[in-house]
Coordinates of C-alpha atoms and ligand atoms in Angstrom, one line a residue:
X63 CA 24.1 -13.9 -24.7
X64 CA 21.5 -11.8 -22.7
X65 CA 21.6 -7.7 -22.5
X66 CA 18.6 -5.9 -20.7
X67 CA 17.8 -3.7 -23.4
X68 CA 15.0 -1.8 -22.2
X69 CA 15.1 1.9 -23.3
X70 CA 11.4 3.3 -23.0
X71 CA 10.8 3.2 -26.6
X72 CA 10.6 -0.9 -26.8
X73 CA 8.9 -0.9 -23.6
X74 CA 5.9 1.2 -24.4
X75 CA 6.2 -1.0 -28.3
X76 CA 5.9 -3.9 -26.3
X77 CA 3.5 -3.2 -23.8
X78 CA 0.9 -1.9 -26.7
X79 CA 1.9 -4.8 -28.8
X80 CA 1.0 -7.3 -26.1
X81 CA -1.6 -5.7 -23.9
X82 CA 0.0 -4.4 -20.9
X83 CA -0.5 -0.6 -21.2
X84 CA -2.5 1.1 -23.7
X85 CA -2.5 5.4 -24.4
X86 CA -5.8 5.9 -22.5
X87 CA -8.8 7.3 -25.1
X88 CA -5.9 6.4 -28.2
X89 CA -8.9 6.1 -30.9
X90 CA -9.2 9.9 -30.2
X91 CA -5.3 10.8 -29.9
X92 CA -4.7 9.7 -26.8
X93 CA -3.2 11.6 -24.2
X94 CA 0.2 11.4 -22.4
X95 CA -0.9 12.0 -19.3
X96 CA -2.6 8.7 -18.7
X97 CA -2.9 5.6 -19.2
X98 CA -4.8 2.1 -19.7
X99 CA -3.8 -1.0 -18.1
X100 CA -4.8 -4.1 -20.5
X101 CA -5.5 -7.5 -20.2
X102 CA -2.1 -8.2 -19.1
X103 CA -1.0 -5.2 -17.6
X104 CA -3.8 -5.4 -15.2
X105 CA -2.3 -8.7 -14.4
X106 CA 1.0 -7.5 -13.3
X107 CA -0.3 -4.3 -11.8
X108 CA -2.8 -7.0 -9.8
X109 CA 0.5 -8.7 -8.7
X110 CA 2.5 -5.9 -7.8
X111 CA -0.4 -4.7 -5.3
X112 CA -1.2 -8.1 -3.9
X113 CA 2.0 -9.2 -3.1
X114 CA 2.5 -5.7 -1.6
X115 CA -0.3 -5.9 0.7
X116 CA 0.4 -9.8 1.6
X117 CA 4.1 -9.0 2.8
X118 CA 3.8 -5.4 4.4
X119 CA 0.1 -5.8 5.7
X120 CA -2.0 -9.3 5.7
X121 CA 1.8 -11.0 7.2
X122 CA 2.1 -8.4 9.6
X123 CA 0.9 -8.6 13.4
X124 CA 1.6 -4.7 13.2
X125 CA -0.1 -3.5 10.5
X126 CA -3.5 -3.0 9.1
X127 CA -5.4 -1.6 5.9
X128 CA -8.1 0.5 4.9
X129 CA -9.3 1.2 1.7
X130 CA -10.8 5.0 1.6
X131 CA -12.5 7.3 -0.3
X132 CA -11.0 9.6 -3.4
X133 CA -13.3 12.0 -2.4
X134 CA -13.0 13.4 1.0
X135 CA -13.9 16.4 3.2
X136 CA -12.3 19.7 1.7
X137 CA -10.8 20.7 5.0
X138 CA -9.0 17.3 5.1
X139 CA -6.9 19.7 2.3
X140 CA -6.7 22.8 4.3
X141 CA -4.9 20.6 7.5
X142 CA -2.3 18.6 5.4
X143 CA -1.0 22.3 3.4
X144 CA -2.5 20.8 -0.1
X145 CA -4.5 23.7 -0.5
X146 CA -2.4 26.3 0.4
X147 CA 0.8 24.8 -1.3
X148 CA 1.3 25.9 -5.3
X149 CA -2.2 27.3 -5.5
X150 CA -0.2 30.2 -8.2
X151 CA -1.8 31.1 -11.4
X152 CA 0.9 30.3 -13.4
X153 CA 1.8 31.4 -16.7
X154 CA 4.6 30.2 -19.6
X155 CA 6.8 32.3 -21.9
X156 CA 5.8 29.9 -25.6
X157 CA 9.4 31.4 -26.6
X158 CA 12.0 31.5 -24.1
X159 CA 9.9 29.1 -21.6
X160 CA 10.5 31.2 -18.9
X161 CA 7.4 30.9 -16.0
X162 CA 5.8 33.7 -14.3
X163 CA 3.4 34.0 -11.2
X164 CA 0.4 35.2 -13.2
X165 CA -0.4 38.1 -10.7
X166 CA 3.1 39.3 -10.9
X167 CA 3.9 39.7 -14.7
X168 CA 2.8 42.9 -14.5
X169 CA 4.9 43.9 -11.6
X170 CA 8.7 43.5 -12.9
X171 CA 9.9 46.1 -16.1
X172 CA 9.3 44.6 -19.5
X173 CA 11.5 44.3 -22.7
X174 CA 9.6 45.7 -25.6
X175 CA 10.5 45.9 -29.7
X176 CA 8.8 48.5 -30.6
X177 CA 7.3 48.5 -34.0
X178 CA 7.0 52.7 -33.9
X179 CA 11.2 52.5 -33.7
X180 CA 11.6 49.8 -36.4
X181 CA 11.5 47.3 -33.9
X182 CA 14.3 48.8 -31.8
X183 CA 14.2 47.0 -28.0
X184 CA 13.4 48.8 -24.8
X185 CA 12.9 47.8 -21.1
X186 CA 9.9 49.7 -19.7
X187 CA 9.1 50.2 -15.6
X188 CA 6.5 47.9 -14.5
X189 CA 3.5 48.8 -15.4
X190 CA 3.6 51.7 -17.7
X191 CA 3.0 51.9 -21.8
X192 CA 5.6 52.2 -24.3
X193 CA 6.3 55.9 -24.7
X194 CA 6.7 55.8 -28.4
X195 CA 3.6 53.4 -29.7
X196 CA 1.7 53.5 -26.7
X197 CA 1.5 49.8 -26.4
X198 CA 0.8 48.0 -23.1
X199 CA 2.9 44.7 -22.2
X200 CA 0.8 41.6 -24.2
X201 CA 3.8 39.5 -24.3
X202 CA 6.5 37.7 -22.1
X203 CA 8.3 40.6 -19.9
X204 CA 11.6 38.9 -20.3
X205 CA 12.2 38.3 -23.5
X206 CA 9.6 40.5 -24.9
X207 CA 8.6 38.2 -28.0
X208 CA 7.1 35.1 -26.7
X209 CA 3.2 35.2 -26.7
X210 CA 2.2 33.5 -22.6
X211 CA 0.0 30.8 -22.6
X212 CA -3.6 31.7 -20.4
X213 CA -2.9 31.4 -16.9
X214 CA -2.7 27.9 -14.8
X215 CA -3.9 27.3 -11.2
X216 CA -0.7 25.7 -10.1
X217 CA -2.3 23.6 -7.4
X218 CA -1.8 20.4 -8.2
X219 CA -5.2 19.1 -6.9
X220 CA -7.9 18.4 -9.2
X221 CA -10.7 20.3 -8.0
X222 CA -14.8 19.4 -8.6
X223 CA -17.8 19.9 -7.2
X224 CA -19.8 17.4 -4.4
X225 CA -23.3 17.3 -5.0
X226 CA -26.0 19.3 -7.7
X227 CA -24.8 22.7 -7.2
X228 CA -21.7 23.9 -8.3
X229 CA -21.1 26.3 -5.9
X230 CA -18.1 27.0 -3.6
X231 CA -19.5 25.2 -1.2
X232 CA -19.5 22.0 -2.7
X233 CA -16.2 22.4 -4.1
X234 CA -13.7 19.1 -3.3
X235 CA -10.6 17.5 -4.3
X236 CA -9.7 14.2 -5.9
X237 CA -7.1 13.0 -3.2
X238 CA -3.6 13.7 -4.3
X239 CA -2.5 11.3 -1.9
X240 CA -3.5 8.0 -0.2
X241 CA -2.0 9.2 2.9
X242 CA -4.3 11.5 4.5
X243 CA -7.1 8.9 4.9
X244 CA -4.9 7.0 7.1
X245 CA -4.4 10.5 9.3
X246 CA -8.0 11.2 9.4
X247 CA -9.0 7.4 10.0
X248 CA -6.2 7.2 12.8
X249 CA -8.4 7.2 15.6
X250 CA -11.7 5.0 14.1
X251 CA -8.6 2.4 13.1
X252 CA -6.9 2.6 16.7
X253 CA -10.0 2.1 18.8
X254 CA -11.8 -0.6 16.5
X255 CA -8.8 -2.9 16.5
X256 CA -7.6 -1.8 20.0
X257 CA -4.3 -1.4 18.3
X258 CA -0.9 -1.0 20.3
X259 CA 1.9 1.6 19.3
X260 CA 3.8 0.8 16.8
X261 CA 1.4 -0.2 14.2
X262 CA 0.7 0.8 10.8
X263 CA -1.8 1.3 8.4
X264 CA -1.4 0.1 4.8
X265 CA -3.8 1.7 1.7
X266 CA -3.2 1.2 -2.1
X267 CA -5.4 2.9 -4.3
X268 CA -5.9 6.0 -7.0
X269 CA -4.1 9.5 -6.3
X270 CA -4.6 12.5 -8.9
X271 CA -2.3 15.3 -9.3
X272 CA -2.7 17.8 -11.9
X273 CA 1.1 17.5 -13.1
X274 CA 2.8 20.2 -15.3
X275 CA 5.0 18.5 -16.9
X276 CA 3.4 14.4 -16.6
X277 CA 5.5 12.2 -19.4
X278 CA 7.9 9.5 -19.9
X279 CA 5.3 6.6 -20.4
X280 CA 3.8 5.8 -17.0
X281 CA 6.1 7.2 -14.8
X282 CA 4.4 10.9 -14.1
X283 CA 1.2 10.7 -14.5
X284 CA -1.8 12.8 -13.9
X285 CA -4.1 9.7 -12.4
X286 CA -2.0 7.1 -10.9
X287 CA -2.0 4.8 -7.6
X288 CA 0.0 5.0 -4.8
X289 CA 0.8 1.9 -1.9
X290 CA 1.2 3.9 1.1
X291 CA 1.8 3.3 4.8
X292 CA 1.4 5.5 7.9
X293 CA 3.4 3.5 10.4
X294 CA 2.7 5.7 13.7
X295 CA 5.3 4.9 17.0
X296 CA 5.7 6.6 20.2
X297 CA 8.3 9.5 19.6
X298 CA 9.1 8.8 24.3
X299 CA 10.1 4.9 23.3
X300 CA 13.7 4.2 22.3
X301 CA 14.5 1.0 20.5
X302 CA 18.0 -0.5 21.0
X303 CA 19.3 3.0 22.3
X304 CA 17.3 5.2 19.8
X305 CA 14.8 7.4 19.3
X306 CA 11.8 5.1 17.9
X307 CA 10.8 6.7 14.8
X308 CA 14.8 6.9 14.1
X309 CA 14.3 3.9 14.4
X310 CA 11.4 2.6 12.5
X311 CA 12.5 4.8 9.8
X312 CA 15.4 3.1 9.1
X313 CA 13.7 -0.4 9.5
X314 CA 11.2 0.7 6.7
X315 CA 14.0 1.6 4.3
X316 CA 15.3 -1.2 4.9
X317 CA 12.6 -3.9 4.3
X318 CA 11.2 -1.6 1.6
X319 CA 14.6 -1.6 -0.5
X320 CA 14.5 -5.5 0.2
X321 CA 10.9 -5.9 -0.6
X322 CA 12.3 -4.7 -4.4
X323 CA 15.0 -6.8 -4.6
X324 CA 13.2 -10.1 -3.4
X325 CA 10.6 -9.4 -6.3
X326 CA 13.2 -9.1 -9.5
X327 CA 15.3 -5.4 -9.4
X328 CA 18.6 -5.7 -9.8
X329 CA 21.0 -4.5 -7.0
X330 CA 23.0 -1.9 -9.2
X331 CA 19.7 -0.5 -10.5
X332 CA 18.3 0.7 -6.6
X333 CA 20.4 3.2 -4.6
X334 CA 19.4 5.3 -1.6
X335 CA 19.0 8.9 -1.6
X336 CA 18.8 11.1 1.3
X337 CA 17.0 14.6 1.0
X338 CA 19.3 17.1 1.3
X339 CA 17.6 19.3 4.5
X340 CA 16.6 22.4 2.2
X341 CA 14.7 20.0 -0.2
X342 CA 12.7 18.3 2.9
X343 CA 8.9 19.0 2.9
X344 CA 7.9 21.3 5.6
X345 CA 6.8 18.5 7.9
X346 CA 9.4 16.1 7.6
X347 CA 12.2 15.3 9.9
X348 CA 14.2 13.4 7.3
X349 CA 13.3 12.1 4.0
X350 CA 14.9 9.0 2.3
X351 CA 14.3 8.4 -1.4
X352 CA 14.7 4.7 -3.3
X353 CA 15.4 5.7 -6.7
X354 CA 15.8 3.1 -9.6
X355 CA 17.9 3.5 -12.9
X356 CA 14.5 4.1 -15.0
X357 CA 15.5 4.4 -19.0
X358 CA 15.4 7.8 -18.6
X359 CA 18.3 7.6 -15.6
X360 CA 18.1 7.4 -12.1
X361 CA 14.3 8.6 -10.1
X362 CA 12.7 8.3 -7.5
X363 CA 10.6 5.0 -7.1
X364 CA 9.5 5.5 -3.8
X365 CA 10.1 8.0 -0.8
X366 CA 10.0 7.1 3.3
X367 CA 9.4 10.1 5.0
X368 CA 8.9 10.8 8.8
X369 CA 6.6 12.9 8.9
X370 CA 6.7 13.1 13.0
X371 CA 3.5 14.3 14.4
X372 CA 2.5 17.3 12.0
X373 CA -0.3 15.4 10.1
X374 CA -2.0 14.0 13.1
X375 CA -1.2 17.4 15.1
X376 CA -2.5 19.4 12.2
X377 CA -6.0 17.2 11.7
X378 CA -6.7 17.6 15.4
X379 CA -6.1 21.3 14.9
X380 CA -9.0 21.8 12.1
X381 CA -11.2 18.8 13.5
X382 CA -11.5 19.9 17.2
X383 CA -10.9 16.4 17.8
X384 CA -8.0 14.6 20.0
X385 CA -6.4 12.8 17.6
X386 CA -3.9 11.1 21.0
X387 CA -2.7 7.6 22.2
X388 CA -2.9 6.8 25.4
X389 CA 0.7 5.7 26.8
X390 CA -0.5 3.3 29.8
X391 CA 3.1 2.8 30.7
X392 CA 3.4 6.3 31.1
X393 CA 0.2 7.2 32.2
X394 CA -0.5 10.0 29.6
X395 CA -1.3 11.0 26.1
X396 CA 0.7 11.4 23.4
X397 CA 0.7 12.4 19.9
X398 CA 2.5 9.5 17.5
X399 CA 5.2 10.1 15.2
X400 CA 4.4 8.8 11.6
X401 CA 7.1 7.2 9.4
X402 CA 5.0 6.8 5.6
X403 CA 6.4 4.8 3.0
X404 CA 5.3 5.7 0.0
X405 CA 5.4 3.6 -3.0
X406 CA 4.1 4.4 -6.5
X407 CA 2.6 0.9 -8.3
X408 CA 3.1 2.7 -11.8
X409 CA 6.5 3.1 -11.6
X410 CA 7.1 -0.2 -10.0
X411 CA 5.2 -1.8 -12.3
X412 CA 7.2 0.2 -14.9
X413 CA 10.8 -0.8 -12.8
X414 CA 9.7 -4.3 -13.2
X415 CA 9.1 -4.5 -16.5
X416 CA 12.2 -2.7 -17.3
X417 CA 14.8 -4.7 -15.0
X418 CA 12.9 -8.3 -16.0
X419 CA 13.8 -7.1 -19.9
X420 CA 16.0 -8.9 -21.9
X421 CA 16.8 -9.9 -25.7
X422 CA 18.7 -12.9 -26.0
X423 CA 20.2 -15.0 -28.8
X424 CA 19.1 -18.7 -28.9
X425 CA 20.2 -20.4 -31.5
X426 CA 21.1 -17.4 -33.5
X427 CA 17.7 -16.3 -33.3
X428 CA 16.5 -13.6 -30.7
X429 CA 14.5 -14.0 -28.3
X430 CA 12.9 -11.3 -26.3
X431 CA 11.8 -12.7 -22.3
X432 CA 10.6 -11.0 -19.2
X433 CA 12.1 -11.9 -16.9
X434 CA 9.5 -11.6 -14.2
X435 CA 9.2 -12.9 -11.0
X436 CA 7.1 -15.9 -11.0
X437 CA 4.7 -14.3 -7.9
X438 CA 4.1 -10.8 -10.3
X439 CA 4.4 -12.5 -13.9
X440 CA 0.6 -11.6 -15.5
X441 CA 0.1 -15.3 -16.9
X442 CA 1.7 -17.8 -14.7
X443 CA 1.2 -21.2 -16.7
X444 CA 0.1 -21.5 -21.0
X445 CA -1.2 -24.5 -21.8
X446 CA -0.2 -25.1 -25.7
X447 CA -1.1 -28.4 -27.5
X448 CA 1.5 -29.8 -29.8
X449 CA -1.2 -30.4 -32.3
X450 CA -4.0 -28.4 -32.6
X451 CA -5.6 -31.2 -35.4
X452 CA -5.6 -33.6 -32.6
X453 CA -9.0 -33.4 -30.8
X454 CA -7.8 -35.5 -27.9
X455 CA -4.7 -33.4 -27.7
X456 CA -6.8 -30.7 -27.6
X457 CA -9.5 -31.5 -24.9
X458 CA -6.6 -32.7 -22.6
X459 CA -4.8 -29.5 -23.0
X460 CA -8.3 -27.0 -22.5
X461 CA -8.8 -29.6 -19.4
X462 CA -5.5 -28.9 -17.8
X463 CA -6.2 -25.2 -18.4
X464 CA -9.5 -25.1 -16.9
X465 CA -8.1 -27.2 -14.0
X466 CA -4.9 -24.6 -13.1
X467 CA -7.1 -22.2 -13.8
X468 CA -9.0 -22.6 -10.7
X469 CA -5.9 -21.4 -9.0
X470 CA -3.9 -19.0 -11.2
X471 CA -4.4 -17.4 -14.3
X472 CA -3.6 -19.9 -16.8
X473 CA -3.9 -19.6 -20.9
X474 CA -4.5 -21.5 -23.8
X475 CA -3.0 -20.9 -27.2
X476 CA -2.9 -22.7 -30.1
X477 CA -2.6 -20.2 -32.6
X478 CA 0.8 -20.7 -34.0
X479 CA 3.6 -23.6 -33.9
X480 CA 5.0 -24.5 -30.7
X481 CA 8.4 -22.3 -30.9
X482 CA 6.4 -19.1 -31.5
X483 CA 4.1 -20.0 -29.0
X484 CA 6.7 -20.2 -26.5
X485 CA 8.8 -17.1 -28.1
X486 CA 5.2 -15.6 -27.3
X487 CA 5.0 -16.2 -23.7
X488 CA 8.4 -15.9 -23.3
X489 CA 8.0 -11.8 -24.1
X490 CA 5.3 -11.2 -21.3
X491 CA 7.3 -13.3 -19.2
X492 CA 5.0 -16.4 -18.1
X493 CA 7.4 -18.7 -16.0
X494 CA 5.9 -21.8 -17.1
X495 CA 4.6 -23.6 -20.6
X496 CA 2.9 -27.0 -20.5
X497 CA 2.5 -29.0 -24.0
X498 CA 0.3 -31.6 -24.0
X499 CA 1.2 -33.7 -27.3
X500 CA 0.9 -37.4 -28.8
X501 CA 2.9 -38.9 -26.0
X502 CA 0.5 -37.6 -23.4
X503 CA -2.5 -38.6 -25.1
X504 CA -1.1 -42.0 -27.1
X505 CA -2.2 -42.8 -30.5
X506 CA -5.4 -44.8 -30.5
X507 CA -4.5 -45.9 -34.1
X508 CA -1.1 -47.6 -33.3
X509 CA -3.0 -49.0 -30.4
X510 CA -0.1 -46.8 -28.1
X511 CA -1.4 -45.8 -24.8
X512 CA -0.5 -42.2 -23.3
X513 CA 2.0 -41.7 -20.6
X514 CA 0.0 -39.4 -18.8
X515 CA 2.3 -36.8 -19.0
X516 CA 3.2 -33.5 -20.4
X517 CA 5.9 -31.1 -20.6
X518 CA 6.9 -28.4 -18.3
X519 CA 9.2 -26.0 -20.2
X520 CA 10.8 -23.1 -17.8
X521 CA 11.1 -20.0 -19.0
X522 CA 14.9 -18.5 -18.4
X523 CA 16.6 -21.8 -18.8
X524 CA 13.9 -23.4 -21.6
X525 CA 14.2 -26.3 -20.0
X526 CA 11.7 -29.2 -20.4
X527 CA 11.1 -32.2 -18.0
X528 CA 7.9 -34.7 -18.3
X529 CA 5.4 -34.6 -15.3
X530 CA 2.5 -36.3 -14.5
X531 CA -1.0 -34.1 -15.1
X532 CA -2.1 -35.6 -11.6
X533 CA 1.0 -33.7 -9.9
X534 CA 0.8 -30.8 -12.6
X535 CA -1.1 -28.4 -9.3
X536 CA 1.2 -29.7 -6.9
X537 CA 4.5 -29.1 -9.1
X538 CA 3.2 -25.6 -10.3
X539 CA 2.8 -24.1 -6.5
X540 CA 6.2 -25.7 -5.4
X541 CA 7.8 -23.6 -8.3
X542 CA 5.6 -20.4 -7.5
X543 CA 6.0 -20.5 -3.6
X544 CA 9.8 -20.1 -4.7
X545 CA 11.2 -23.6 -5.1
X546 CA 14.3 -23.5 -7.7
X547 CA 13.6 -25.0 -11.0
X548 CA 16.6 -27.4 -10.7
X549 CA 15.1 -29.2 -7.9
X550 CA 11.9 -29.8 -9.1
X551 CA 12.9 -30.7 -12.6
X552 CA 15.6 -33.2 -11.8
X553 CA 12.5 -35.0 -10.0
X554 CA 11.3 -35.3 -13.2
X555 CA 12.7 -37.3 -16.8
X556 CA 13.0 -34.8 -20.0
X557 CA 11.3 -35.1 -22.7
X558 CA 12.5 -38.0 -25.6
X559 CA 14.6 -36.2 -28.3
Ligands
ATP654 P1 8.0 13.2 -7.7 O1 9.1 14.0 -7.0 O2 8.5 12.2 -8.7 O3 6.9 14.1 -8.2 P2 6.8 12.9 -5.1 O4 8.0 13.0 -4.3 O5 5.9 14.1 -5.3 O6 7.3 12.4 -6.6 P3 5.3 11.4 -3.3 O7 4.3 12.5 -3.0 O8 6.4 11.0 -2.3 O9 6.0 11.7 -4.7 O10 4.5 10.1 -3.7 C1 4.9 8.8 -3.5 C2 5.1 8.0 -4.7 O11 4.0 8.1 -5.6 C3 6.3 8.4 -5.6 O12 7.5 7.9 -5.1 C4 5.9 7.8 -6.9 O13 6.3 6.5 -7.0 C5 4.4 7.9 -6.9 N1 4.0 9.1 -7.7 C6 3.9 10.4 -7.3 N2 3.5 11.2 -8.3 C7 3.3 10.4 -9.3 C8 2.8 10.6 -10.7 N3 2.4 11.8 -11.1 N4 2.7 9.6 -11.5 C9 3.0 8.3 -11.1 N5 3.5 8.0 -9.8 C10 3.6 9.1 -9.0

């Protein structure tokens, strides 16, 4: 019996219980804004970004990375609209919850109970005192009882200061994006790798937005990272009869909904949606949306814009500079369209955890497993010796750790018997558990020489064959570079009952 069980409660119990995400600065109440990744969240996170980069950059002939500053010119801000989008002062009704530009409370009428008429309610032109108490508007013009909270820049930016003096001058941003380095690096990246339209350029890293509502574990949060790609084509080609960034577009949504499927989500939990043209950003020509059935219902997991040429059009604006590709076919230059998709590692680290969930009964007992996949699970191999009173058992197994270890991160445990050890990896979803026990090792005493062997158990089916420790390497990449379980186990005898 199996169920994926994973409402966001057990996942935040279980990634605090076992060290994959921690409330950042807990000891002092934490906050819910952000959040630590521990020893084996960083792991997964690790994963999620490496495998990432190794399918949709290093495997690539048309793509490339960069990995660029947080902190970058203030103007870079000005030419991609963050500034000048939601810089309101912003201010919220404690009662009613209603939300008012700042600068305009004062410009609507305002309901008033005043205390002069035993409380009796009025609706006052904008502006003006009540004519009976004389009383100006302190509190929420709508509902006229709700105290509003001091007013909020409603930029989402986080704003600092560059250098010693905190003047206006030195004012800059923490990037809300990854994105704009990639506009701004365009031409450095297309002349220094003599690059060829279509290419891309691939960046994971930290993005900071100041959000008003951040929540719901790791999803929305105010410090998170982002795996972004500009992929910039000419908007004059036309591949197989269309328009090339049509094109392209499509193509991305395409490898990026299979990217999440070939690492663990389930089909039924992914769905496309399309941007309705109202909701579009400014600069986009149309927007597509892969959402995933979080716990808390279907979201967005990551967006693939085209942005066409506004970014690059807009940076050559502010920076004077020609910010072109030179169309030899053509003989002239042109401005490159962008398709950017945009992924967040937080809440595909979160989908992943949630999808590989699942509680099942063994034996009328319940087990709880990850059900990761192999390339993203944080530990990929536990060493556990049968008997931790046996030094030889003991030395073999720290051996074989230190050996695999070389290669993937590997642990040892002997703190417990051997069914909780494995009901232990089983929850942060290591694929495979190797016991090293009497049979491996022999028994000196009984004059019984070791086999030389130990036992590979696999997670999802718990099954258990007897290999070798001189083919342990050799057996553990076949199964991580993807070869199924029930090929390289039936290579192999099981264990004596
Ligand atoms: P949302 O509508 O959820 O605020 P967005 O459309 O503003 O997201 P984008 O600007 O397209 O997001 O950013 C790309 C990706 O970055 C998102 O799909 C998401 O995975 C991730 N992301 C954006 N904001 C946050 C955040 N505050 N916390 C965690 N991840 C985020």
């Amino acid at each position: 019996m199996s169920m994926g069980a994973a409402n966001m409660d057990v996942l935040v119990s279980l990634s605090k219980r076992r060290g994959f995400v921690f409330q950042s600065s807990e000891i002092y109440g934490g906050t819910g804004s952000v959040w630590d990744y521990g020893p084996l969240g960083v792991e997964l996170k690790n994963n999620i970004k490496r495998v990432w980069w190794r399918d949709f950059v290093q495997q690539r002939a048309d793509m490339v990375g960069i990995d660029a500053s947080i902190l970058m010119h203030p103007t870079v801000w000005k030419a991609s609209g963050h500034l000048d989008h939601f810089t309101d002062p912003m201010v919220d009704c404690r009662e009613c919850k209603r939300r008012f530009r700042a600068d305009h409370v004062d410009a609507q009428p305002w309901t008033h109970y005043c205390p002069a008429t035993k409380g009796n309610k009025f609706t006052i032109p904008a502006g003006e005192p009540c004519g009976h108490c004389g009383q100006r508007r302190t509190l929420c013009p709508e509902c006229g009882k709700g105290e509003l909270t001091a007013p909020r820049q409603f930029n989402l930016m986080f704003k600092t200061f560059m250098g010693p003096v905190e003047d206006e001058a030195a004012v800059t941003y923490l990037r809300p994006e990854t994105a704009q380095a990639m506009f701004v690096n365009f031409d450095n990246v297309l002349q220094s790798m003599r690059l060829k339209l279509p290419f891309g350029i691939g960046q994971a890293g930290r993005s900071f937005r100041n959000e008003i509502t951040p929540g719901n574990f790791i999803f929305r949060t105010r410090e998170f990272e982002q795996m972004e790609i500009e992929f910039f084509v000419n908007p004059n080609d036309r591949v197989e009869g269309r328009p090339a960034d049509e094109y392209w577009h499509d193509r991305w949504i395409e490898d990026c909904m299979a990217w999440f499927l070939r690492y663990g989500l389930a089909a039924d939990n992914l769905r496309l949606r399309e941007h309705e043209h109202d909701e579009l950003a400014h600069y986009a020509k149309r927007t597509v949306d892969i959402e995933y059935k979080f716990p808390i219902g279907w979201s967005e997991l990551m967006g693939i814009a085209n942005r066409t040429d506004f970014d690059l059009k807009q940076h050559a604006k502010w920076s004077g500079k020609s910010l072109t590709y030179f169309d030899e076919e053509r003989k002239e230059h042109v401005v490159p369209f962008v398709v950017e998709p945009a992924a967040g590692v937080d809440r595909a680290l979160l989908a992943f955890m949630a999808d590989a969930y699942r509680e099942e009964e063994v034996r009328g007992e319940k087990r709880v497993v990850l059900k990761l996949h192999p390339e993203l699970a944080p530990i990929k191999v536990a060493v556990l010796p049968l008997l931790k009173k046996r030094d030889d058992i003991v030395r073999a197994a720290h051996a074989i750790r230190a050996d695999l270890a070389k290669h993937w991160r590997v642990v040892y445990d002997d703190t417990a018997a051997i069914g909780r050890l494995y009901r232990r990896q089983d929850e942060v979803g290591t694929p495979y558990c190797l016991t090293v026990d009497v049979q491996t090792v022999g028994d000196t005493e009984r004059g019984e020489r070791g086999d030389g062997r130990v036992t590979i158990r696999e997670r999802n089916s718990m099954e258990q064959v007897r290999v070798p420790v001189p083919e342990l390497i050799a057996v553990i990449r076949e199964l991580l570079d993807g070869a199924p379980w029930p090929q390289v186990a039936g290579r192999y005898p099981s264990p004596r009952s």
